[in-house]
XYZ file of C-alpha atoms in Angstrom:
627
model
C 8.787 -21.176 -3.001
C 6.969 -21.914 -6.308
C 5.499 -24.995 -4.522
C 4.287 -23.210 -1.068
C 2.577 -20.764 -3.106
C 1.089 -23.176 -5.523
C -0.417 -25.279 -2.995
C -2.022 -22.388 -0.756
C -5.623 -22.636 -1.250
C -7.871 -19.441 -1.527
C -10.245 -20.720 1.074
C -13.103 -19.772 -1.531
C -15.529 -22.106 -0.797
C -14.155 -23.464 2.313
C -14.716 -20.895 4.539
C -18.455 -19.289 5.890
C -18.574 -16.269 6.559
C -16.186 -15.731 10.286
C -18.342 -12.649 11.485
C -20.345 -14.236 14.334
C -17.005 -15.905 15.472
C -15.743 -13.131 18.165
C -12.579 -12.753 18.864
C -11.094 -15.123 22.166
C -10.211 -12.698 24.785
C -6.541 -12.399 25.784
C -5.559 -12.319 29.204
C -2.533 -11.939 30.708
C -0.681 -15.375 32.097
C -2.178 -17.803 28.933
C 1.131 -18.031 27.145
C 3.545 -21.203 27.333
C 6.408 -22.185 26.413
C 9.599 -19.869 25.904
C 6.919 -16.702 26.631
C 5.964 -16.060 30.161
C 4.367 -12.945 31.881
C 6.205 -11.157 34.494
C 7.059 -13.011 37.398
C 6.423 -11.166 41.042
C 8.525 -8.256 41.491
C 7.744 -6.808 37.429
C 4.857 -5.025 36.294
C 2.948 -4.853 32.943
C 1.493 -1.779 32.425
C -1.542 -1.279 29.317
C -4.877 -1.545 28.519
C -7.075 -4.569 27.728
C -7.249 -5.919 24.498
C -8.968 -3.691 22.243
C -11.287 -5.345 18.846
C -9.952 -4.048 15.884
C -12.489 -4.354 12.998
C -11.747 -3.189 9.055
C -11.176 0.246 9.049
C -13.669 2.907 9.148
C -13.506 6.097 7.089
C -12.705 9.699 8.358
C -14.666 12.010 10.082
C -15.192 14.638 8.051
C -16.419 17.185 10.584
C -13.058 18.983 10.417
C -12.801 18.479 6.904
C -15.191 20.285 5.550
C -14.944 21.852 1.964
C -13.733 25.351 1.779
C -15.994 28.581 2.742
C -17.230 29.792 -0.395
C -19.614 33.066 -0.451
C -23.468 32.015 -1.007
C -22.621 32.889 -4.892
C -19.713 30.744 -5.295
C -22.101 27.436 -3.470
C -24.884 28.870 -6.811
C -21.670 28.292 -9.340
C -20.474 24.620 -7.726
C -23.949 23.732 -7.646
C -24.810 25.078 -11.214
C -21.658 23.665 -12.478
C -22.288 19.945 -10.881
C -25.921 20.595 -12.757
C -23.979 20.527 -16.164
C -23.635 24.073 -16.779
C -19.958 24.800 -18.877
C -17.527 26.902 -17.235
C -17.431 29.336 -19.006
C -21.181 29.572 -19.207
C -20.586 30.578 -15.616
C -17.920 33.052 -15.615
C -18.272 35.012 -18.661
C -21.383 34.156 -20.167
C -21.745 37.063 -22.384
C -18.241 36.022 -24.152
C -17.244 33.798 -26.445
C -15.124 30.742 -24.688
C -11.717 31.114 -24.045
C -8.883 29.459 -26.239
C -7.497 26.197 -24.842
C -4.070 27.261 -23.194
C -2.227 27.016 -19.645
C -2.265 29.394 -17.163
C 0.748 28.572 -15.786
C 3.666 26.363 -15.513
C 4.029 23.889 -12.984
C 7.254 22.562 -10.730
C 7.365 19.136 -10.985
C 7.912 18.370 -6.897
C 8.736 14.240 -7.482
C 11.507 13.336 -9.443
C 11.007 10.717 -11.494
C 13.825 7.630 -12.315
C 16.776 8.237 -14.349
C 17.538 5.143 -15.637
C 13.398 4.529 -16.742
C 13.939 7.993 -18.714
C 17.089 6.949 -20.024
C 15.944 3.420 -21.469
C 12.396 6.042 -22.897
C 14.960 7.357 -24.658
C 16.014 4.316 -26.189
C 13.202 3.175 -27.171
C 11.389 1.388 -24.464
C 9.282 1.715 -21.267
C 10.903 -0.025 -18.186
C 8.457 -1.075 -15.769
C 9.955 -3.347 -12.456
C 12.901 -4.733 -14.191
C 11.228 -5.144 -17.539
C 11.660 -3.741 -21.068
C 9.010 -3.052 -23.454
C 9.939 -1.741 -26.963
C 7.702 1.484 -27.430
C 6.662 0.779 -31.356
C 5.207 -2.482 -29.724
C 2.849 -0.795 -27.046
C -1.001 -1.008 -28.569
C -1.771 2.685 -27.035
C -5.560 1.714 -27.583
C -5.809 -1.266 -25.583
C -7.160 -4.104 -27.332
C -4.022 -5.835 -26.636
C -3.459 -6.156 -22.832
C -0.143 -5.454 -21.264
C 0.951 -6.536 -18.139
C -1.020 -4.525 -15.055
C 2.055 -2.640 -14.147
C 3.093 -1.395 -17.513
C -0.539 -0.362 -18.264
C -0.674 1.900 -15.114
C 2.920 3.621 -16.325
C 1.823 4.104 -20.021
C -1.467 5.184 -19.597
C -1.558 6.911 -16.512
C 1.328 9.125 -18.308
C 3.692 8.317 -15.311
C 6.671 8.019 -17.284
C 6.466 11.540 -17.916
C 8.356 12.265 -14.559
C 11.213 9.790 -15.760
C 11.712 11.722 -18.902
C 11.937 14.926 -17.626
C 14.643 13.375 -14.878
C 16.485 11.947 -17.408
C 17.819 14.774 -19.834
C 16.774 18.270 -20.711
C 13.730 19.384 -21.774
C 14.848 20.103 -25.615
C 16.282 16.229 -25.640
C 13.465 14.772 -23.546
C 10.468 16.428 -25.393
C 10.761 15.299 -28.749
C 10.440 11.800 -27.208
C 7.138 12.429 -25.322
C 5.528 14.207 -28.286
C 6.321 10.884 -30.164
C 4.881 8.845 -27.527
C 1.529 11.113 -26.781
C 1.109 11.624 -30.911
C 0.802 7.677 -30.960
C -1.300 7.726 -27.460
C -3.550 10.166 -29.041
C -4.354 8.599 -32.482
C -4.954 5.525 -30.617
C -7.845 7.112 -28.569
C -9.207 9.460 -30.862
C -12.934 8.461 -29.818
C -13.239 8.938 -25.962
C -15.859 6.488 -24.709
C -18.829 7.984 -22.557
C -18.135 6.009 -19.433
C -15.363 4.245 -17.680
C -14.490 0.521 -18.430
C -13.784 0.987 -21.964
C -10.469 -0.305 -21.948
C -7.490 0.174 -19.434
C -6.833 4.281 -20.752
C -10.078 4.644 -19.720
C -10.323 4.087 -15.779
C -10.829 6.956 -13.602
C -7.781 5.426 -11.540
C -5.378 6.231 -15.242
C -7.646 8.910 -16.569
C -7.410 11.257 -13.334
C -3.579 10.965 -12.844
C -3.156 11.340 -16.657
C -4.617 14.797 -16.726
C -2.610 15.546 -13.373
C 0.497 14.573 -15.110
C -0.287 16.129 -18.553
C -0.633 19.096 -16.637
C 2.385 18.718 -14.075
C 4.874 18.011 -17.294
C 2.787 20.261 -19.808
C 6.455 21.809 -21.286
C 7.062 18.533 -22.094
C 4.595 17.385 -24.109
C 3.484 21.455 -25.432
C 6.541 22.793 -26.416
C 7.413 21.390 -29.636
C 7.434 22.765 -33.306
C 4.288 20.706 -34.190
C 1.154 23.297 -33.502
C -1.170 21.023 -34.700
C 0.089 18.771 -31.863
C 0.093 20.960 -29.316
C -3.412 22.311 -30.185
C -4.415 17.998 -30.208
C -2.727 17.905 -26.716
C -5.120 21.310 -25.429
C -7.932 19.950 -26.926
C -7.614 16.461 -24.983
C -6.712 18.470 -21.974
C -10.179 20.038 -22.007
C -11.545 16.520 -23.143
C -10.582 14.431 -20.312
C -11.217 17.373 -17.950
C -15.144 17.171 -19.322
C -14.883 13.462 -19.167
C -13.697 13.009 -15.351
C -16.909 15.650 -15.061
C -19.062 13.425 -15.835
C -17.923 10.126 -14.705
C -16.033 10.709 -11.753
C -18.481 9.201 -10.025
C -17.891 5.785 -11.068
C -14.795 5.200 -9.832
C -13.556 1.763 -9.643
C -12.622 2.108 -6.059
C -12.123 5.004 -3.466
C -8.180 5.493 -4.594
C -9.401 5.856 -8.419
C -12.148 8.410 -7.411
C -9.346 10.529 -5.630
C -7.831 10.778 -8.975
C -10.337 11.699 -10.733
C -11.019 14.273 -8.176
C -7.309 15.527 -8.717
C -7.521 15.741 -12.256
C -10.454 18.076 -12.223
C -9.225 20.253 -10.001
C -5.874 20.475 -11.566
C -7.980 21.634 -14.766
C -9.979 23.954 -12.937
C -6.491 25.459 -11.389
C -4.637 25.795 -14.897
C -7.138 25.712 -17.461
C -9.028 28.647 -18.616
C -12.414 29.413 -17.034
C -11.617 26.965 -13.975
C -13.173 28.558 -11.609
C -16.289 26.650 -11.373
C -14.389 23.236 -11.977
C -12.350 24.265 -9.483
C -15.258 24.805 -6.394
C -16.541 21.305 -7.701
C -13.619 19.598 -7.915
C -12.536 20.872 -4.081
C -15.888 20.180 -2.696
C -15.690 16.371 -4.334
C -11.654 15.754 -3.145
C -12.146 16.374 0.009
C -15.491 14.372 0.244
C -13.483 11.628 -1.665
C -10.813 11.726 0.591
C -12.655 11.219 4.017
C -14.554 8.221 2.173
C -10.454 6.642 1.480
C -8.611 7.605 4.651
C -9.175 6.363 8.240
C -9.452 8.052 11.374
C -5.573 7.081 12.266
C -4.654 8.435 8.676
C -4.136 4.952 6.764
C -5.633 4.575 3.747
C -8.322 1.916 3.942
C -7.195 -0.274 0.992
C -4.033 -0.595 4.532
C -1.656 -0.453 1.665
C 1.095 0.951 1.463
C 1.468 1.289 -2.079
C -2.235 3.259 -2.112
C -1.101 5.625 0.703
C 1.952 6.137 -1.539
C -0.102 7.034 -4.407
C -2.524 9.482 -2.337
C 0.326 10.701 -1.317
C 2.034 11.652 -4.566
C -1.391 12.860 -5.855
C -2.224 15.378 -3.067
C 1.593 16.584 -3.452
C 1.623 16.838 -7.006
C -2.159 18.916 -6.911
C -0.376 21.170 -4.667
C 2.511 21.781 -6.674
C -0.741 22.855 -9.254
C -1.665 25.559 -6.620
C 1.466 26.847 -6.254
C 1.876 27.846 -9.878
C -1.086 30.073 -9.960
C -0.381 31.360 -6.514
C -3.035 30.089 -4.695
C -2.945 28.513 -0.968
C -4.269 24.509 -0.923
C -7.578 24.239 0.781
C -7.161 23.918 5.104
C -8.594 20.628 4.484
C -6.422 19.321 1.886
C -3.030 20.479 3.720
C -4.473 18.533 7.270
C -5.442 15.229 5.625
C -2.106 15.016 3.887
C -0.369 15.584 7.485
C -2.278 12.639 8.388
C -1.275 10.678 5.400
C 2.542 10.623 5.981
C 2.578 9.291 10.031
C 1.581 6.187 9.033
C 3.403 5.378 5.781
C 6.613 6.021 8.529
C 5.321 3.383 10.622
C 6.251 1.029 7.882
C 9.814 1.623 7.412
C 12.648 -0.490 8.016
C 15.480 0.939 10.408
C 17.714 1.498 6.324
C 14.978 3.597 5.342
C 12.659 1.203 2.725
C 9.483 0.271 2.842
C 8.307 -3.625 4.874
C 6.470 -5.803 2.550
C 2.553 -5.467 3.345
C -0.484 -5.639 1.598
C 1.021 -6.539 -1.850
C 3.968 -4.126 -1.703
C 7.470 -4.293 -1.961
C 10.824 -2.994 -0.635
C 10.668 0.640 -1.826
C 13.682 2.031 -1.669
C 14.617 4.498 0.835
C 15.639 7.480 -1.329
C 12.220 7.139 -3.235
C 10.167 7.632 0.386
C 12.461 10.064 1.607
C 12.044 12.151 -1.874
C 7.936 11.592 -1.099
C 8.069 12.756 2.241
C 10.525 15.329 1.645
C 8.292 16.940 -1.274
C 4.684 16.748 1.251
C 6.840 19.229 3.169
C 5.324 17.156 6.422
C 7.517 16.803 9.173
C 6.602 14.010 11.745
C 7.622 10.826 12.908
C 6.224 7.339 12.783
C 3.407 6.284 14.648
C 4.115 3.075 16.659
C 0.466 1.943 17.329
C -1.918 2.569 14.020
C -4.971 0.827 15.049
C -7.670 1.462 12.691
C -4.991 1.337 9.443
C -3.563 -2.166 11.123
C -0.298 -1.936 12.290
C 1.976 -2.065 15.143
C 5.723 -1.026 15.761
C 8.104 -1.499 18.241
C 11.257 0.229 18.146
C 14.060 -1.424 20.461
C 17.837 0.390 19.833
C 18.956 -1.342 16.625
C 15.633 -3.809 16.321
C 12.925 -3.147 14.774
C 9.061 -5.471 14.999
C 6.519 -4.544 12.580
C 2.963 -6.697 12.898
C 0.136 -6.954 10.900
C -2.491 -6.445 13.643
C -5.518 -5.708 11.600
C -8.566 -8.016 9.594
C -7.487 -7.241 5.455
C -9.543 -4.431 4.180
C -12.926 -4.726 2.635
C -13.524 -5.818 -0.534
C -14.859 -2.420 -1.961
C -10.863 -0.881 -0.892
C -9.114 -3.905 -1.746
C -6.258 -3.440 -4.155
C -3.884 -6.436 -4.140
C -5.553 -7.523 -0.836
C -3.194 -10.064 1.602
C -4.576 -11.993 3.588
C -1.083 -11.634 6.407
C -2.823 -11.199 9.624
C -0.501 -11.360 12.518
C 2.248 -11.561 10.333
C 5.392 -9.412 11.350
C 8.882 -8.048 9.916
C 12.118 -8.103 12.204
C 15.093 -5.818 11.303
C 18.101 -5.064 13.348
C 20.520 -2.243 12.405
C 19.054 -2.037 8.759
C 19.473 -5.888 8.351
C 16.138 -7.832 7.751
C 15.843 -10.549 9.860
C 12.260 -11.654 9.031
C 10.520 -10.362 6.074
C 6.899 -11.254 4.087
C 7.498 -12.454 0.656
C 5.755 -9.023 -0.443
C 5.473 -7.480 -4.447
C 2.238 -8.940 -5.761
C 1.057 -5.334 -6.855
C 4.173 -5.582 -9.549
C 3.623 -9.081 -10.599
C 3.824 -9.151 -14.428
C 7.132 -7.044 -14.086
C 10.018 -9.714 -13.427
C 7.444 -10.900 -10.755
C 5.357 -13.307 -12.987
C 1.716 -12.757 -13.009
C 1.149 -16.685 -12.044
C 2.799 -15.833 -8.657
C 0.404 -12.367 -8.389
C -2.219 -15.044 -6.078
C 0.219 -16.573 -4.353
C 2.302 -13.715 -3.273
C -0.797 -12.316 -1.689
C -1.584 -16.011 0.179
C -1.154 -16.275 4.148
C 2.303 -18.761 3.289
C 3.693 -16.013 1.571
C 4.282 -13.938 4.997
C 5.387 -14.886 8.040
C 2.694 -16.786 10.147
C 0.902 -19.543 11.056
C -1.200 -21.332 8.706
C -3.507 -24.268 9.314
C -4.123 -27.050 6.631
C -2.278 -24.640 3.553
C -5.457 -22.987 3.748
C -5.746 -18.535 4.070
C -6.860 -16.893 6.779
C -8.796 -14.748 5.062
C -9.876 -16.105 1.105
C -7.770 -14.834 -1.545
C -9.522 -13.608 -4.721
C -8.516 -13.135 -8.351
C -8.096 -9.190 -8.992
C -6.699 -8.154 -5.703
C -9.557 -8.592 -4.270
C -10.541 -10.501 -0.676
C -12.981 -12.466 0.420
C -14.389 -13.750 4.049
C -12.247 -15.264 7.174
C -10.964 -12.691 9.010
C -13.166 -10.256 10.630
C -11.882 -8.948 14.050
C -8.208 -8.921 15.264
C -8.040 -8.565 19.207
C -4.887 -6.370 20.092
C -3.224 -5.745 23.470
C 0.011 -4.127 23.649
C 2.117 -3.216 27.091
C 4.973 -2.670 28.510
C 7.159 -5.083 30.784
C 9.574 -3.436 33.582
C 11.634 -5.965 35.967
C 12.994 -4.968 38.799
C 16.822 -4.796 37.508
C 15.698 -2.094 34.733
C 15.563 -4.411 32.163
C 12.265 -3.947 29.550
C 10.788 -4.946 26.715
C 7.538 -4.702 24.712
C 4.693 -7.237 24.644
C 2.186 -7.399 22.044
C -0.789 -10.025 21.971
C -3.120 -10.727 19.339
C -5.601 -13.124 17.434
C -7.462 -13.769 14.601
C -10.481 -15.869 13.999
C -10.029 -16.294 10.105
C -9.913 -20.338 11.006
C -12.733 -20.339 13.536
C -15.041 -21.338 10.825
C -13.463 -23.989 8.941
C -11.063 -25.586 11.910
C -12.379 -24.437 15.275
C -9.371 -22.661 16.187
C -8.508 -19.080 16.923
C -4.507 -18.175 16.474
C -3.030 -16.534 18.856
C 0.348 -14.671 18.424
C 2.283 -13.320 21.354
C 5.500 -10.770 20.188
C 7.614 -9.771 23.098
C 10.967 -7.934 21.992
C 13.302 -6.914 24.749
C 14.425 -2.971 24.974
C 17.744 -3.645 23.784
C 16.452 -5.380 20.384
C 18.749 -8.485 20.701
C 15.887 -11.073 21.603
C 12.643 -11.392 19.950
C 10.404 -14.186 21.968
C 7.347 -15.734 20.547
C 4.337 -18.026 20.528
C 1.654 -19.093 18.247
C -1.077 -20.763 20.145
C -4.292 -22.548 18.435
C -7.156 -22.089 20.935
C -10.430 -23.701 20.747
C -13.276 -21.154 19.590
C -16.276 -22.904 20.372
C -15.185 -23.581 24.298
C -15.328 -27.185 23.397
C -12.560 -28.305 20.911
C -12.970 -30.800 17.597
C -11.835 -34.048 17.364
C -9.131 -35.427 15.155
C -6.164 -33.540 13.720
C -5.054 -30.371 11.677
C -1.702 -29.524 9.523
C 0.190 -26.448 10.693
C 3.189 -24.757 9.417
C 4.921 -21.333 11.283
C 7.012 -19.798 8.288
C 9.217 -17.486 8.739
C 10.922 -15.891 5.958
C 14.350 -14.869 5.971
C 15.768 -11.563 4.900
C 18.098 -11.225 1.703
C 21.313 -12.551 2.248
C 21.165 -14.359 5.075
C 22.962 -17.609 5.587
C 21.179 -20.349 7.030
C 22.546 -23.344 9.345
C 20.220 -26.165 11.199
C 21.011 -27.306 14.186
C 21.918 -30.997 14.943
C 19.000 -31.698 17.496
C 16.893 -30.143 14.663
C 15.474 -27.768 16.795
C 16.747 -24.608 15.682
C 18.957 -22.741 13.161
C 22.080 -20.268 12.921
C 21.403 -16.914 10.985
C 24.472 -15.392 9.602
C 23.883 -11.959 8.583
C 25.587 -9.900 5.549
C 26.127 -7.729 8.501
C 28.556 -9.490 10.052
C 26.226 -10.625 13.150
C 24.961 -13.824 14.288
C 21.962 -14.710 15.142
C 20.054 -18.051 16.811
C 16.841 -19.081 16.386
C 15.211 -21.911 18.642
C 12.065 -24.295 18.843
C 10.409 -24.780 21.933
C 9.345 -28.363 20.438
C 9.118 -29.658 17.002
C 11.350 -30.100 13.919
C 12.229 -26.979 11.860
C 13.172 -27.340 8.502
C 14.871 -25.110 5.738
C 12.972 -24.225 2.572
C 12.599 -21.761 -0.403
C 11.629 -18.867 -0.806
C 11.720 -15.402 -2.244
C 11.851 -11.565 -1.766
C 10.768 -8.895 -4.067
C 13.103 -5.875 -3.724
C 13.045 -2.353 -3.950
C 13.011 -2.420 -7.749
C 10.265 -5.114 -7.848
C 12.791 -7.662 -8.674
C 12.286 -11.201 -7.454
C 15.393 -12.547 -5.018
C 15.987 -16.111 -3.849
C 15.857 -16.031 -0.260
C 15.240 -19.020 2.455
C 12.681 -19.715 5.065
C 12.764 -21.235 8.134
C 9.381 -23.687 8.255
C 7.550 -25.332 12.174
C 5.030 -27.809 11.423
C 3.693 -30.788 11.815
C 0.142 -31.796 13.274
C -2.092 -30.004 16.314
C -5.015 -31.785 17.789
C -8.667 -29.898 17.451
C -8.386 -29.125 21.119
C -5.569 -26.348 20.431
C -1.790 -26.063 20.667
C 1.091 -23.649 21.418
C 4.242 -22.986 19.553
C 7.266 -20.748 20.943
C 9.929 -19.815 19.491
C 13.268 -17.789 19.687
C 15.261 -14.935 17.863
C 18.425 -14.142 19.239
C 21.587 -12.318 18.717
C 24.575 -13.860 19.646
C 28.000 -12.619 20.648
């Protein structure tokens, strides 16, 4: 696996910029191979294909901030001017005393076994220990990107307090915020200044400080507690000012949280509070799409929005205040399509640099947004398509990546897909580049995110769309054309056809990919095609490398066939599985799976390729359950 993600090039460089490339309309009747349309006698039922472009952001016409009286819009405008607090409210007083108003339920649990090895003496981040007395709190010595989110972002907090009681947990989180503290004494004036200091860490620090305040306020040490209040106040002032320069749309919804948080529980909140509401909900139409996917399409961001929204309302609750209308219908929107993306055992498919979440930590997420709903099966805008067949389960990536300004470990896996059947992954994307520098190493963090990493075609080891350092993406694809419908014969028997294509290779090769996904009702048969059309109407000469991967769940048990055209699956199920070639040799290789703990697994992959001519190609193929 090492070597198919080492040799993936970005395309930086190689490819101009795809947007005057349009998508190849897909009709009905193109597809060869294994994959035919209905013959007389069955009907296909759906609308044309439909051009999906990168997601646009909410309408906020129903989403407006909340009705204030005419003198409340004077204090959130006077207070956005600069004016203090408690200028505002009691301007004739002295200010109040840094305190709490009130204690907050924590509504996520955090992980046992991370409090447990806190309490030992080290942070555990994705597999990986670091000793606590080694951590430079300041940040002039970089950690790895996943441990600097946990330690600075205050995350951990939620892992202590799961761990043991508060009078056995505290002492250790007054240790570790005493250091924290010393460390960044001087606050910087703007963002950048180190990792403690991005609005993505400095918003959900204040959220947590003030989530897990017993923790970290109800020691012995008054001079600690009053350094904790004061840097309460501090970072509420700080987000003030700078929550404007948000790193990315995600980050600025922190920030947004953290001030109103303060403005909730600290004293004289009032006006923070009107400008912080105002500001979320602005925020949040500028993050979400119209479908309710975040517009980073991960799923690790709509986690985090998520968790945010859930934890600010826990921050309501205390003070006995109702959320904002607003607030309370854009997290109902949130949770539909984080569903889509679940496997039939309840964890989360690999996309956009995530991994396999496990199902008791999205079912404790969902659970605490108190949102009841199911998954949506066709999530345009945020990218994704599902099909649901008994015990079989298709998830595609159906979507162009998301635009650089949202990107946040950015994949470039369009038209990839998962396939699970009764909890068992079948097919899977590689997946876990966000927690690279856990056991993940960071040198894989590139190639985890490259189109050889998932489960599609690629021409000439090249990406689709460019791959860039940072998480970030840069130009091939820009529209995906989608068509999905349903197939009827006339014995009863059905299935679900989806059709797509990218033009992320129109630029460089000439050729649009095509993938056709048709999975029959009772899940047992997945049927596909990848075809290579011409995109100018008049192909190239000379000849192209492909390669079809497909990526094989943990635990399966691979077997070639002796023609060389196909390949046994033995599941740890039990089942059996075939796979088939409708021409060319298919070869066994490496490969690997990151887990619901972000650990790296060896896993195999099956691998189609050899050479197509400029003029275009088609590829079908075969999943099926036997016995």
């Amino acid at each position: 696996m090492a070597d198919v993600l080492s040799s993936t090039r970005s395309g930086s460089g190689l490819a101009a910029h795809a947007e005057d490339d349009r998508a190849i309309p897909l009709h009905a009747g193109d597809e060869a191979g294994v994959v035919n349309d209905p013959p007389a006698g069955e009907s296909a039922s759906a609308p044309q294909g439909e051009v999906v472009e990168p997601g646009r952001a909410l309408a906020l016409a129903d989403f407006s901030p909340p009705s204030v009286s005419a003198g409340e819009r004077l204090v959130r405008l006077a207070y956005s001017l600069g004016i203090s607090g408690s200028a505002l409210t009691a301007p004739f007083r002295k200010p109040a005393r840094p305190r709490l108003l009130a204690t907050v339920a924590n509504p996520l649990p955090g992980s046992k076994v991370a409090g447990t090895a806190l309490r030992a003496g080290h942070f555990l981040v994705h597999g990986v220990k670091a000793p606590i007395a080694q951590i430079d709190f300041g940040g002039a010595a970089r950690m790895a990107p996943p441990l600097e989110r946990v330690v600075h972002s205050f995350s951990w907090l939620a892992d202590l307090e799961a761990c043991a009681p508060r009078e056995q947990a505290a002492p250790v989180a007054e240790r570790i915020i005493a250091a924290w503290l010393g460390a960044n004494a001087k606050i910087p004036s703007r963002p950048g200044k180190g990792p403690a200091w991005s609005l993505a860490n400095a918003g959900a620090r204040e959220l947590n400080w003030l989530v897990h305040a017993p923790l970290i306020l109800s020691g012995a040490d008054k001079a600690l507690r009053a350094k904790v209040l004061d840097a309460l106040g501090e970072t509420a002032r700080w987000l003030d000012r700078n929550v404007g320069r948000a790193e990315d749309p995600l980050a600025e919804v922190a920030g947004w949280c953290g001030i109103v948080a303060a403005g909730l529980l600290l004293p004289d909140g009032k006006p923070r509070r009107l400008y912080g509401e105002a500001g979320l909900i602005r925020a949040l139409g500028e993050l979400v799409g119209d479908d309710g996917g975040v517009l980073s399409r991960s799923p690790l961001c709509q986690i985090e929005a998520i968790s945010l929204l859930v934890r600010l309302n826990a921050c309501y609750h205390a003070v006995r205040r109702d959320p904002p209308q607003a607030l309370e219908a854009i997290l109902a929107l949130l949770v539909p399509p984080l569903l889509t993306l679940v496997h039939g055992d309840g964890s989360l498919g690999s996309w956009q640099g995530s991994w396999a979440i496990d199902a008791a930590e999205l079912a404790a997420l969902v659970s605490a947004s108190g949102v009841r709903t199911r998954p949506l099966r066709d999530v345009r805008q945020w990218g994704y398509q599902r099909v649901t067949a008994q015990k079989g389960l298709l998830l595609l990536d159906a979507a162009p990546p998301p635009l650089a300004r949202h990107a946040r470990g950015g994949c470039a896996s369009t038209l990839a897909f998962e396939f699970s059947h009764a909890g068992q992954r079948i097919v899977v994307n590689c997946g876990g580049a966000s927690c690279a520098g856990g056991l993940v190493p960071v040198r894989l963090e590139q190639g985890l995110r490259a189109t050889a990493a998932h489960s599609t075609l690629v021409i000439d080891d090249a990406n689709s769309t460019a791959v860039l350092i940072n998480g970030r993406i840069g130009s091939g694809v820009s529209e995906v054309e989608i068509d999905r419908r349903t197939l009827v014969s006339e014995k009863g028997a059905g299935a679900t056809r989806l059709e797509a294509s990218h033009n992320g290779y129109a630029s460089r090769y000439g050729l649009t990919h095509r993938r056709i996904l048709i999975l029959r009702d009772d899940g047992t048969e997945l049927r596909g095609e990848d075809l290579l059309v011409p995109s100018g109407g008049k192909g190239k000469k000379g000849k192209v490398g492909f390669a079809i991967r497909f990526h094989l769940g943990p635990g399966v048990d691979v077997g070639l066939s002796e023609d060389g055209q196909g390949a046994g699956l033995a599941l740890p199920d039990g089942s059996y599985w075939q796979f088939r070639s409708g021409g060319g040799q298919v070869t066994v290789e490496e490969s690997l799976w990151v887990d619901g703990h972000g650990r790296p697994q060896p896993v195999q992959q099956l691998v189609l390729q050899g050479l197509v001519s400029r003029g275009g190609g088609n590829f079908a193929w075969l999943f099926k359950k036997m016995g």
